[in-house]
Short mmCIF file of C-alpha atoms in Angstrom, two decimals:
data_model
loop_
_atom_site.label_atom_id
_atom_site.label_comp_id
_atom_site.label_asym_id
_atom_site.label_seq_id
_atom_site.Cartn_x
_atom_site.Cartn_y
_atom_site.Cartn_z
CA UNK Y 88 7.92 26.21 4.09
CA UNK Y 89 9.07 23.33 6.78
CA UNK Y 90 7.58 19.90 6.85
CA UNK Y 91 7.72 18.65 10.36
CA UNK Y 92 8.90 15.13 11.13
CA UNK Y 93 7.19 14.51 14.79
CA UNK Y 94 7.23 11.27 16.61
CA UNK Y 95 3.72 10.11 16.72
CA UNK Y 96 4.65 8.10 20.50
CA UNK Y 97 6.08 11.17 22.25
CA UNK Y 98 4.87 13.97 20.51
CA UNK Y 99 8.60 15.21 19.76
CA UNK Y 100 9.52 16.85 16.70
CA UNK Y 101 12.71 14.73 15.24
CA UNK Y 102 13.35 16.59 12.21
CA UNK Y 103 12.61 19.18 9.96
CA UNK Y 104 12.89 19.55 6.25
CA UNK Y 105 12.67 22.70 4.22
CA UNK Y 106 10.26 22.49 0.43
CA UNK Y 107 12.18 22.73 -2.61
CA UNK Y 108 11.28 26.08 -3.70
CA UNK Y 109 9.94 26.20 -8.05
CA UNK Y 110 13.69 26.91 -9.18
CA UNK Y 111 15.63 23.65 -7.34
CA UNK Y 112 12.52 21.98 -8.30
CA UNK Y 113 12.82 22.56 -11.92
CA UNK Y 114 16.64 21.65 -11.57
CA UNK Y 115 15.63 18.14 -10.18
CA UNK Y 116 12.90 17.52 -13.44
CA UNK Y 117 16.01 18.52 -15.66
CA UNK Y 118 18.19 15.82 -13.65
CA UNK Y 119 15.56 13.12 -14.55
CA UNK Y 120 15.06 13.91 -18.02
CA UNK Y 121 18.89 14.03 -19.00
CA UNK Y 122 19.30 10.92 -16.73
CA UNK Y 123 16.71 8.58 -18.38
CA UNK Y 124 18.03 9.43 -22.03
CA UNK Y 125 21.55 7.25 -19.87
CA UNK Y 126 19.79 5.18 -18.19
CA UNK Y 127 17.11 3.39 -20.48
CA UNK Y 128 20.17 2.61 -22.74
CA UNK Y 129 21.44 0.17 -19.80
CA UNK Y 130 21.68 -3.58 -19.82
CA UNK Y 131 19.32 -5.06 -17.89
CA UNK Y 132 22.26 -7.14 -16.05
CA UNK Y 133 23.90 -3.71 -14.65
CA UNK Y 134 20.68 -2.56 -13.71
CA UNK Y 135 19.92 -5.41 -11.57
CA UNK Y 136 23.94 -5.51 -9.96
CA UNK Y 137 22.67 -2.38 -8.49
CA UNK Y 138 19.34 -3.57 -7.26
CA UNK Y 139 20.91 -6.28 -5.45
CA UNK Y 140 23.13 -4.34 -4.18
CA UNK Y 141 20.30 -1.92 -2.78
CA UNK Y 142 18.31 -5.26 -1.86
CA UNK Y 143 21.83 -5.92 0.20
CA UNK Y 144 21.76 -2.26 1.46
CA UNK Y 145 18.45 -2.79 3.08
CA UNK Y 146 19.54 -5.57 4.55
CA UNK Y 147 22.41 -5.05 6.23
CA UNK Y 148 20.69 -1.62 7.55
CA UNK Y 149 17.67 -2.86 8.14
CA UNK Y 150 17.88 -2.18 12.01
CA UNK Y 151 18.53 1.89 11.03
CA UNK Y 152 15.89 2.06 8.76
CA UNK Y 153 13.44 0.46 10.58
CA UNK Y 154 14.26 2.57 13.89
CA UNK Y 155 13.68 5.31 11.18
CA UNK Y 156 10.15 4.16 10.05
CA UNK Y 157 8.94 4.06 13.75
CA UNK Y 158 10.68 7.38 14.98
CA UNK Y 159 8.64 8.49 12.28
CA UNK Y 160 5.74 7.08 11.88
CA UNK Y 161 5.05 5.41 15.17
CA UNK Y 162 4.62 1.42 14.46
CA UNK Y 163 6.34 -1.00 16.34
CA UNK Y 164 9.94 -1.70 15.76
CA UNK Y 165 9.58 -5.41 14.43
CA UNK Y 166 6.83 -4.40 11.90
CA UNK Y 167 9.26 -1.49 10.79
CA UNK Y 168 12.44 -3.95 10.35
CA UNK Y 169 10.10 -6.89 8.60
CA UNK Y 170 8.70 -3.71 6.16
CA UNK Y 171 12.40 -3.26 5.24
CA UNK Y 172 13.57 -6.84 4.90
CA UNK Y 173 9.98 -7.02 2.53
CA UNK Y 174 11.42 -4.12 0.56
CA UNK Y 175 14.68 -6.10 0.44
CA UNK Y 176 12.88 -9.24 -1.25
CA UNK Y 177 11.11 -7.14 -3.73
CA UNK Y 178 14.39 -5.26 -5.44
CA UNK Y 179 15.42 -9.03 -5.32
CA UNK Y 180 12.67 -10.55 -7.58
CA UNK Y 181 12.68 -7.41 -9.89
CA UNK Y 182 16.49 -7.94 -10.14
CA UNK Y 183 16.27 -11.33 -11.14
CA UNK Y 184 12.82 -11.39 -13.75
CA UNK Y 185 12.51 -8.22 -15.00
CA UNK Y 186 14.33 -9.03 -18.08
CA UNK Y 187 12.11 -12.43 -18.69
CA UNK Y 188 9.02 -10.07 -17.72
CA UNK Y 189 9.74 -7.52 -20.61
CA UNK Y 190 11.19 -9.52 -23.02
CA UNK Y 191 9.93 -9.58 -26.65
CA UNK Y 192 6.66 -11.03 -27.67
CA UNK Y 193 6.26 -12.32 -31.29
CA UNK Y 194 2.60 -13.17 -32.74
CA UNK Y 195 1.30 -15.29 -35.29
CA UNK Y 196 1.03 -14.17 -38.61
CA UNK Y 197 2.46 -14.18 -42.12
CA UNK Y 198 5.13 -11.44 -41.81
CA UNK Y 199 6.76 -10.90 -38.41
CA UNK Y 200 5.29 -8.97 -35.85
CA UNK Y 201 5.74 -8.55 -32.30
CA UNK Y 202 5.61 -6.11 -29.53
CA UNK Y 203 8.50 -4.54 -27.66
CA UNK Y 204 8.88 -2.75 -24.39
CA UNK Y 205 10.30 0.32 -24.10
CA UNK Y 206 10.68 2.53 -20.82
CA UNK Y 207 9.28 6.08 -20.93
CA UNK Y 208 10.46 8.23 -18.63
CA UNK Y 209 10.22 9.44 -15.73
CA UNK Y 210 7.46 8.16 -13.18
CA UNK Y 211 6.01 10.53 -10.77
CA UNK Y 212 5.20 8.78 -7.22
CA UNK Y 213 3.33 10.25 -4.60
CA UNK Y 214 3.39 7.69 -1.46
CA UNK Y 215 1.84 7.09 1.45
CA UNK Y 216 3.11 7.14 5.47
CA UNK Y 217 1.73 3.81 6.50
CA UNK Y 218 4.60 1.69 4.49
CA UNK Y 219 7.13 4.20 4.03
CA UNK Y 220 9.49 1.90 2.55
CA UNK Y 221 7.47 -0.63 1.08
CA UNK Y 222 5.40 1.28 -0.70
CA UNK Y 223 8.17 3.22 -2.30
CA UNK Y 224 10.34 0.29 -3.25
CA UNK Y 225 7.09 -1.75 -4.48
CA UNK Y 226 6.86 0.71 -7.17
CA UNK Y 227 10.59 2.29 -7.74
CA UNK Y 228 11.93 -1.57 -8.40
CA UNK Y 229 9.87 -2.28 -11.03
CA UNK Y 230 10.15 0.76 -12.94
CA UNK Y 231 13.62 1.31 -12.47
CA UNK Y 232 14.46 -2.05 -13.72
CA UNK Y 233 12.68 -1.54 -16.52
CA UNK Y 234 14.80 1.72 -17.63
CA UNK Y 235 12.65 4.15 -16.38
CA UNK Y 236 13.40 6.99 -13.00
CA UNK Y 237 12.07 8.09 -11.06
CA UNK Y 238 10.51 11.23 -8.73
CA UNK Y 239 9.19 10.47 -5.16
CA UNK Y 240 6.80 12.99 -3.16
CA UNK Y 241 6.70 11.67 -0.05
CA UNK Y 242 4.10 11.83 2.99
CA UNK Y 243 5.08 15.00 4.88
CA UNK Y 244 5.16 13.41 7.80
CA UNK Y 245 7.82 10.67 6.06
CA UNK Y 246 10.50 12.81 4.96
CA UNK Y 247 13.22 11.66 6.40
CA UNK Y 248 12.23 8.08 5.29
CA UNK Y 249 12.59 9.25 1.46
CA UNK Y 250 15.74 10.63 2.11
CA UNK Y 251 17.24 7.43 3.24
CA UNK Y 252 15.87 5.58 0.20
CA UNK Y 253 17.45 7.96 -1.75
CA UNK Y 254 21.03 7.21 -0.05
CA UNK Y 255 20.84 3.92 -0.07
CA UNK Y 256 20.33 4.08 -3.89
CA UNK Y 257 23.24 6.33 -4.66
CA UNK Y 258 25.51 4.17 -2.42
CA UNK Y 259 23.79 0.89 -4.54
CA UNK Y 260 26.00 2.44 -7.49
CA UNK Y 261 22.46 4.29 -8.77
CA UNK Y 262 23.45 7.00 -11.09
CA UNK Y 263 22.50 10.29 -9.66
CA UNK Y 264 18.65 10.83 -11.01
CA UNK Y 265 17.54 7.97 -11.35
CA UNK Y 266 15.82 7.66 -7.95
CA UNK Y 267 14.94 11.23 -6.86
CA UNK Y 268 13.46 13.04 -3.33
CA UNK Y 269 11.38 15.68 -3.85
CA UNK Y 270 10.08 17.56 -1.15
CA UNK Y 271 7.44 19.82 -2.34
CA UNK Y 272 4.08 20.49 -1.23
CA UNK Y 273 0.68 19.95 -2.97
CA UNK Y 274 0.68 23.39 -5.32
CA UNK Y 275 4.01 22.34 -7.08
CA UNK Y 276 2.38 18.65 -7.95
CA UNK Y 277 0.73 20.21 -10.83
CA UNK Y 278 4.05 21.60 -12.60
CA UNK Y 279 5.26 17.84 -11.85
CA UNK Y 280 2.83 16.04 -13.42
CA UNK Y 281 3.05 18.58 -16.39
CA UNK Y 282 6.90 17.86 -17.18
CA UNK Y 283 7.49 16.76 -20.26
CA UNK Y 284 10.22 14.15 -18.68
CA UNK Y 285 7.26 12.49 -16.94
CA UNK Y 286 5.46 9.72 -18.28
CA UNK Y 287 3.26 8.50 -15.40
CA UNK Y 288 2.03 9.01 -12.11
CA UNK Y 289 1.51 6.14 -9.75
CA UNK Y 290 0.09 7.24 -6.10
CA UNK Y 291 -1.15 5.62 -3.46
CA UNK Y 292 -3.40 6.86 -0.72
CA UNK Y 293 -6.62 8.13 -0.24
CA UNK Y 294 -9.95 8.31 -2.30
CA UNK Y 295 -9.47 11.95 -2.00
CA UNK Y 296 -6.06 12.54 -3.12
CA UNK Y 297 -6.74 9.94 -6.06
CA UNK Y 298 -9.10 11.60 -7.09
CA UNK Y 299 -7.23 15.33 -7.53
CA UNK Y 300 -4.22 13.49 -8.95
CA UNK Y 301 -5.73 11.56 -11.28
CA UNK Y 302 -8.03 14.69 -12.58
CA UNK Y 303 -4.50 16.17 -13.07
CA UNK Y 304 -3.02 13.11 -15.14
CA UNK Y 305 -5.94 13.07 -17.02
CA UNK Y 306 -5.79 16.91 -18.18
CA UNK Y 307 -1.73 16.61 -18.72
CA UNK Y 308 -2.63 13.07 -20.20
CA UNK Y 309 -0.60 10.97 -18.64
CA UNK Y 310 -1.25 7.55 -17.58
CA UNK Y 311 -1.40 6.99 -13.69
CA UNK Y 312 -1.61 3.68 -11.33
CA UNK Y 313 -4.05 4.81 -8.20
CA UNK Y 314 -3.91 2.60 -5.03
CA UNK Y 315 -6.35 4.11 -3.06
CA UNK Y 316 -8.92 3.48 -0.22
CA UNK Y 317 -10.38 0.39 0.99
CA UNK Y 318 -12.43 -1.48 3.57
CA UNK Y 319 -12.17 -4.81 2.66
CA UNK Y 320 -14.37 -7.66 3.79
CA UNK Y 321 -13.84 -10.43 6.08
CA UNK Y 322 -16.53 -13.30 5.08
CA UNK Y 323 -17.11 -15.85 7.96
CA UNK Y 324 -18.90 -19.09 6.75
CA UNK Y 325 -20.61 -21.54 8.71
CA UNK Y 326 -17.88 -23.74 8.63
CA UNK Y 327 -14.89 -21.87 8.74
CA UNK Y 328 -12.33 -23.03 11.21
CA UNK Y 329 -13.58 -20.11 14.03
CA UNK Y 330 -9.97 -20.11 15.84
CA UNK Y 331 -7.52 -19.64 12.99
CA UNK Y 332 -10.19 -17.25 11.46
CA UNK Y 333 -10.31 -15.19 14.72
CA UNK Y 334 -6.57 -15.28 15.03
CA UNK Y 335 -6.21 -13.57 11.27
CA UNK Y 336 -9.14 -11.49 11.87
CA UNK Y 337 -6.88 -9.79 14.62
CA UNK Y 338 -3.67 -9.59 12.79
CA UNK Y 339 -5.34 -8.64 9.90
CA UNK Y 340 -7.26 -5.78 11.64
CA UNK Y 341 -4.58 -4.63 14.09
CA UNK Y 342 -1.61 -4.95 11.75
CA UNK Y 343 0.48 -1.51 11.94
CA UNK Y 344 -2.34 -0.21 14.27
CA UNK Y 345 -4.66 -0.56 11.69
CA UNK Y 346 -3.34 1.66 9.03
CA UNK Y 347 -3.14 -0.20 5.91
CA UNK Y 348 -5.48 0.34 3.05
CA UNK Y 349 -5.88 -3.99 2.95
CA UNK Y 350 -6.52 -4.23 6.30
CA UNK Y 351 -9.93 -6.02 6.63
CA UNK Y 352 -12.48 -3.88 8.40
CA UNK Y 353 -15.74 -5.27 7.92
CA UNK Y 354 -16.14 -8.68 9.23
CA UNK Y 355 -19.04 -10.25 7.59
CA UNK Y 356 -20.47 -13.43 9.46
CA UNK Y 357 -23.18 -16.07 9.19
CA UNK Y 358 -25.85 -15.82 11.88
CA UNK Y 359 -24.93 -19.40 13.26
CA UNK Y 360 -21.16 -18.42 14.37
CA UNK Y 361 -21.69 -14.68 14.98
CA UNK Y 362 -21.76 -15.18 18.18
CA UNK Y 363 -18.86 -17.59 18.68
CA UNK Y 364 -16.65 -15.02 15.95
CA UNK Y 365 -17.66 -12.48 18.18
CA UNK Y 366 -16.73 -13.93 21.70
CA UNK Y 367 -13.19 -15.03 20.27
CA UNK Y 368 -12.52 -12.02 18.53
CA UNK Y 369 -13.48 -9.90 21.62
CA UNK Y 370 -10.66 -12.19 23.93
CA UNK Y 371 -7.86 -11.82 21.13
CA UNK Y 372 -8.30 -8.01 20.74
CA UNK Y 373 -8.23 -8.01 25.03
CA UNK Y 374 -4.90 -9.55 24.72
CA UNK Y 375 -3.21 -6.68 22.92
CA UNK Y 376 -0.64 -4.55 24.02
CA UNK Y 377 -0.66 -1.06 23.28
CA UNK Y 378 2.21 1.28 24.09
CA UNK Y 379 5.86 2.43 23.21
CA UNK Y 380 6.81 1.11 19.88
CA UNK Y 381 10.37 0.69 20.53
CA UNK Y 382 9.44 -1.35 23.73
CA UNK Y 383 9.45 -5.38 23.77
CA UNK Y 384 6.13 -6.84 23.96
CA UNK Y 385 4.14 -4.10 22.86
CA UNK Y 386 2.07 -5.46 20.09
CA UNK Y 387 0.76 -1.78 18.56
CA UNK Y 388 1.95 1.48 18.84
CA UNK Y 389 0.29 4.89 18.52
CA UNK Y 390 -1.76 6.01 15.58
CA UNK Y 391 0.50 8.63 13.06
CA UNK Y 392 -0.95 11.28 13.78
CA UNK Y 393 -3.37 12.87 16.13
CA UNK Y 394 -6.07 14.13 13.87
CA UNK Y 395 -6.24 10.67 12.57
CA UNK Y 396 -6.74 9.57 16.42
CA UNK Y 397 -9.05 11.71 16.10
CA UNK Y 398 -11.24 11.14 13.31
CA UNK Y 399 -11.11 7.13 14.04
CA UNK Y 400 -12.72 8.60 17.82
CA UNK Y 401 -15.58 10.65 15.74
CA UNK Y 402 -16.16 7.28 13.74
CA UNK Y 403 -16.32 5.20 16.88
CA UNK Y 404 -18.67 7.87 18.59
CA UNK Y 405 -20.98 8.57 15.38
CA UNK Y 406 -20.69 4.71 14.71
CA UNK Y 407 -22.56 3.93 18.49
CA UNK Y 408 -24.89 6.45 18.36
CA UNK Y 409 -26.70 4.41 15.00
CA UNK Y 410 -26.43 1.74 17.14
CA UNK Y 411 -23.59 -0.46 17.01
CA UNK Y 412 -22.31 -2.33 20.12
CA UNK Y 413 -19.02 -2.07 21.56
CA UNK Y 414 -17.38 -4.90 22.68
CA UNK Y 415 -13.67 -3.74 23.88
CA UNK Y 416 -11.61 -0.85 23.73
CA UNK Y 417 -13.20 2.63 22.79
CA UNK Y 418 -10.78 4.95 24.08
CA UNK Y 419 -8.00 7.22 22.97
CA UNK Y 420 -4.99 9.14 24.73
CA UNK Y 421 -2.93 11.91 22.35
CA UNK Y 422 -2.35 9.47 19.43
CA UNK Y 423 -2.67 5.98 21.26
CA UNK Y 424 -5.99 4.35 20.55
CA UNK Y 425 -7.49 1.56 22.02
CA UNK Y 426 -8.00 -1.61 19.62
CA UNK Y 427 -11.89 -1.88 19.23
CA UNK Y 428 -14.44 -4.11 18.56
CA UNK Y 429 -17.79 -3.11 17.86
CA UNK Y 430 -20.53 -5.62 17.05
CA UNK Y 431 -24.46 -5.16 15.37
CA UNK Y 432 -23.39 -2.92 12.30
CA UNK Y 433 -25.26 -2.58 9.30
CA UNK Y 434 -25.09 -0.93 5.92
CA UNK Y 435 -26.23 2.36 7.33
CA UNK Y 436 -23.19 2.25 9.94
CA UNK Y 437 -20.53 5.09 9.45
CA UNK Y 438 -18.11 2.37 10.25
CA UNK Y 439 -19.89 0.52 7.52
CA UNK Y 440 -19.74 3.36 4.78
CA UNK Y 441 -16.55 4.94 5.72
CA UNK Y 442 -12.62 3.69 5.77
CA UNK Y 443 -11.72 4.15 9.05
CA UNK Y 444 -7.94 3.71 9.01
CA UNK Y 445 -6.95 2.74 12.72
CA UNK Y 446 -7.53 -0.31 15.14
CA UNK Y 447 -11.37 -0.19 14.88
CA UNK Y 448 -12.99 -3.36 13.51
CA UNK Y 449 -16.47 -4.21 12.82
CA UNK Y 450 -18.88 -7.30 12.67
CA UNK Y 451 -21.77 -7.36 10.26
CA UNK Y 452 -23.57 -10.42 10.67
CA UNK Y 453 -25.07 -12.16 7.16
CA UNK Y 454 -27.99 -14.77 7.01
CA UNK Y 455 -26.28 -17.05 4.57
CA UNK Y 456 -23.20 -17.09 2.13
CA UNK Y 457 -24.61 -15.55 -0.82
CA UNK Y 458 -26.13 -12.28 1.61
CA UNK Y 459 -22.26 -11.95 3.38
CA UNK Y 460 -21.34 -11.61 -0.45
CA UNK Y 461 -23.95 -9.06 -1.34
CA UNK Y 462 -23.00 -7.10 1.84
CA UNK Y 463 -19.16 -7.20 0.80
CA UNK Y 464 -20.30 -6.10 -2.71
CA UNK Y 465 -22.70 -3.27 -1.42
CA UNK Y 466 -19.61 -0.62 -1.32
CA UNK Y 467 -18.08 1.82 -2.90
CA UNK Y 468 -14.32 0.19 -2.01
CA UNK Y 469 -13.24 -2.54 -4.24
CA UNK Y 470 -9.68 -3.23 -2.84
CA UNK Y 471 -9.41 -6.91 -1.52
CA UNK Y 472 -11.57 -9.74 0.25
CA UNK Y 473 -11.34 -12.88 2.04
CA UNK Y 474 -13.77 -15.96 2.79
CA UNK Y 475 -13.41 -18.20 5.61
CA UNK Y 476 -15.14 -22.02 4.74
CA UNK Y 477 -13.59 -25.58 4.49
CA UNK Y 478 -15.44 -25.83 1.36
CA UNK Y 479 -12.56 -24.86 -1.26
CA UNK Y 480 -15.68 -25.35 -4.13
CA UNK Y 481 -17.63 -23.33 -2.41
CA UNK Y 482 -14.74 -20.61 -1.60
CA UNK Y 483 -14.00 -20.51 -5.40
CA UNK Y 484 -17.27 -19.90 -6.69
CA UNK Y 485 -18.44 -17.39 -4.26
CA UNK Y 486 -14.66 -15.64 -5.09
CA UNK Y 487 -15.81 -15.56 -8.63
CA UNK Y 488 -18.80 -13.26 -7.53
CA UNK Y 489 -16.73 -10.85 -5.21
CA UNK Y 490 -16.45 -6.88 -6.55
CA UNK Y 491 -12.75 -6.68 -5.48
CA UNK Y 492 -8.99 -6.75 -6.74
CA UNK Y 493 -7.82 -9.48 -4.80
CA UNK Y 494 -9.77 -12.61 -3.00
CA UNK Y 495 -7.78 -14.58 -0.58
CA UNK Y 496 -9.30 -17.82 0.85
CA UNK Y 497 -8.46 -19.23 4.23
CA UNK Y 498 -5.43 -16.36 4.36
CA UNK Y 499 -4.84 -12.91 5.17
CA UNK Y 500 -4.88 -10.64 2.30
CA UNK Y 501 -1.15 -9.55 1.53
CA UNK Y 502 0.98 -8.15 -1.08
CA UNK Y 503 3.27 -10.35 -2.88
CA UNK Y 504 5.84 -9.53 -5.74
CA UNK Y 505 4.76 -12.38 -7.68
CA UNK Y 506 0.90 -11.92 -7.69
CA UNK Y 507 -0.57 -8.41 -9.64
CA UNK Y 508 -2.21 -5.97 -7.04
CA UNK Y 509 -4.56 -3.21 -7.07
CA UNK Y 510 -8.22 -2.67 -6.97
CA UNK Y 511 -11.53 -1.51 -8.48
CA UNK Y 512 -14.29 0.64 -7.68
CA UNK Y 513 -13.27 3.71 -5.67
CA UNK Y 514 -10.03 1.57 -4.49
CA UNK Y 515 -8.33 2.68 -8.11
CA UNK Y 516 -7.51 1.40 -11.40
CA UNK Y 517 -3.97 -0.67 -12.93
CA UNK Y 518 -2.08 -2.86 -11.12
CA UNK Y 519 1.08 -3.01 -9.32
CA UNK Y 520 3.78 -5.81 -8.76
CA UNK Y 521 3.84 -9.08 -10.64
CA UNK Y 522 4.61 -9.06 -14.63
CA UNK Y 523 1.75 -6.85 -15.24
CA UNK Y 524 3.04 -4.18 -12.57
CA UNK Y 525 6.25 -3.84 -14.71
CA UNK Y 526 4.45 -2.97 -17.73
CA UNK Y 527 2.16 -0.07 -16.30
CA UNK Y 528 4.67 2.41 -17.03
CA UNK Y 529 5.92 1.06 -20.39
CA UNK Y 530 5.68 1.59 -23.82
CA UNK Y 531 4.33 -1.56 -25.53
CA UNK Y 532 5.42 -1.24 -29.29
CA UNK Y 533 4.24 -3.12 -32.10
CA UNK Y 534 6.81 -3.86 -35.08
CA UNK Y 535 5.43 -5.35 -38.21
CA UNK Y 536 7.89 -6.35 -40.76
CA UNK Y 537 7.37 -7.62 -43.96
#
């Protein structure tokens, strides 16, 4: 079987990569089992020599890669080269705390006792297109730093992005196996995840595919991260500051054409500025440039793929037949969509119920504060939120009461090394990134000695 890398922009096909078949599969689980029993015996200072040198890698390549990430998965070229410099900064921090993150914890009593972390093995990934760097190195850092390997499935569509992380790790000085490629498709996940050389599975993508995964950890038992779907809300209070609101409203929404699992897609606002939120919302989204990724000034590029043009166009469609309005865009040419505003939608909305991962966003105007928080909260999705007020008080107390992994306040809702992320509900379970996204995939021992 061939997966086909094909450039979302032109339609061309830029690569092609042929699935392991069971046997070089099997060869590749025996690599990572008789690499970690090397590997978790490390110091932590050689492991992180090598992850700044990888952090270095990325840098000085960063132009390659990122031509890579577009080529492949069609967002524009200064989104792909920030993604890589991002990844950079991540290998960084892991390289310089991960020793202080895991180091020994001792506990009050009468006889010592504390708990120790150990690495486990070998962590299966299975990673999304939209961050085909990012998303990879958010997790592989961490857990590579802490002793473990690791196996990456890749989007199909993303191949030739996991091959390049792979490179760039051997040339880092990464023993071979300790950051792996494999390109299999979706019946060979099972034998993966039932390897006794794997301790974990993190993934991150959809509801759906958490879902089968995590069914799959469960039976093999095997603890797994899921990062999955979201449609996070935007809450616009009465006195929120309307144009820096509006102007991360748009980035927020329109970021990588829209396909990001924390971009914020319901925009929940108070009767009193709905109007005003709508009117400067509707001017910023006019002002964006749609077209050739690689081309200067073009602010968005094409969607991934076409049948997720597609399905964002049913959405749209299904969305103004219950009676939404649409305020700008609307229309769609091969993989190029239009970034859209629709206004009027409610709880019975499709665009209201549904992630709809593309440039489509969506007001839902609230009476008051405390109904724009029951609206947010009336989802299945539990990923991230944001409130818009002066009133920091106010902001902190309504956070409190928000059904979500993440509140930001006045900000747009971003990953950060330093700061645990991850989400509730149908968005998943664990956490990645920060302290607590080191120890996910580690064994926390207890000694006791008396």
């Amino acid at each position: 079987m061939i997966f086909k890398s094909i450039n979302p922009f032109s339609q061309e096909v830029i690569a092609e990569h042929e699935v392991l078949t069971n046997a070089q599969l099997n060869q590749k689980l025996q690599l990572s089992e008789s690499t970690f029993k090397i590997w978790k015996n490390t110091s932590f200072q050689e492991r992180a020599d090598k992850m700044r040198k990888l952090a270095n890698i990325l840098r000085v390549d960063k132009e390659k890669f990122g031509l890579l990430i577009t080529n492949e998965m069609g967002k524009i070229i200064s989104e792909s080269i920030a993604e890589v410099e991002k990844s950079a900064v991540n290998c960084d921090f892991y390289a310089e705390h991960a020793a202080e993150m895991l180091k020994d914890e001792y506990y009050d009593t009468s006889f010592k006792s504390m708990s120790v972390y150990d690495p486990m093995g070998a962590v299966f990934a299975i990673m999304p297109w939209n961050y085909p760097f990012w998303q990879v190195l958010r997790y592989a850092a961490p857990a590579i730093m802490a002793g473990n390997v690791t196996l990456l499935k890749h989007a199909p569509n993303v191949i030739g992005c996991a091959k390049a992380i792979e490179s760039a790790f051997l040339e880092a000085g990464f023993p071979e196996g300790v950051f792996q490629e494999i390109t299999i498709d979706i019946p060979q996940v099972e034998s993966v995840i039932a390897s006794d050389s794997v301790c974990g599975i993190t993934l991150t993508g959809s509801e759906m595919a958490g879902s089968s995964v995590a069914a799959l950890a469960g039976k093999h038992i095997k603890k797994s991260v899921m990062e999955l779907g979201g449609s996070d809300a935007f809450i616009v209070l009465n006195d929120a500051d309307l144009e820096k609101a509006v102007t991360v409203a748009t980035q927020s929404r329109m970021l990588n054409a829209g396909q990001a699992c924390i971009c914020a897609k319901r925009f929940i606002v108070t009767e009193k500025v709905a109007d005003e939120f709508a009117s400067l919302f509707t001017q910023k989204v006019q002002l964006l440039q749609q077209g050739n990724p690689l081309q200067q000034g073009i602010q968005m590029g094409p969607l991934a793929r076409l049948d997720l043009a597609e399905k964002l166009e049913a959405q749209l469609a299904k969305s103004l037949q219950q009676g939404a309005k649409l305020l700008v865009g609307g229309e769609r040419e091969n993989c190029n969509f239009q970034p859209t505003l629709i206004d009027f939608v409610d709880s019975n909305n499709v665009a209201f119920q549904e992630e709809t991962f593309g440039p489509l966003a969506t007001i839902i105007r609230a009476k008051d504060a405390n109904d724009a928080v029951a609206i947010a909260n009336n989802h299945r999705y539990g990923l991230a939120a944001a409130i818009w007020t002066e009133d920091r008080e106010n902001a902190y107390q309504l956070s409190r009461k928000i059904e979500a992994g993440n509140v930001f306040v006045n900000s747009l809702v971003r990953s950060d090394s330093r700061v645990p992320f991850g989400g509730i509900k149908k968005s998943g379970y664990g956490r990645e990134l920060g302290a607590i996204g080191i120890k996910e995939f580690m064994n926390m021992k207890s000694l006791v000695i008396e």
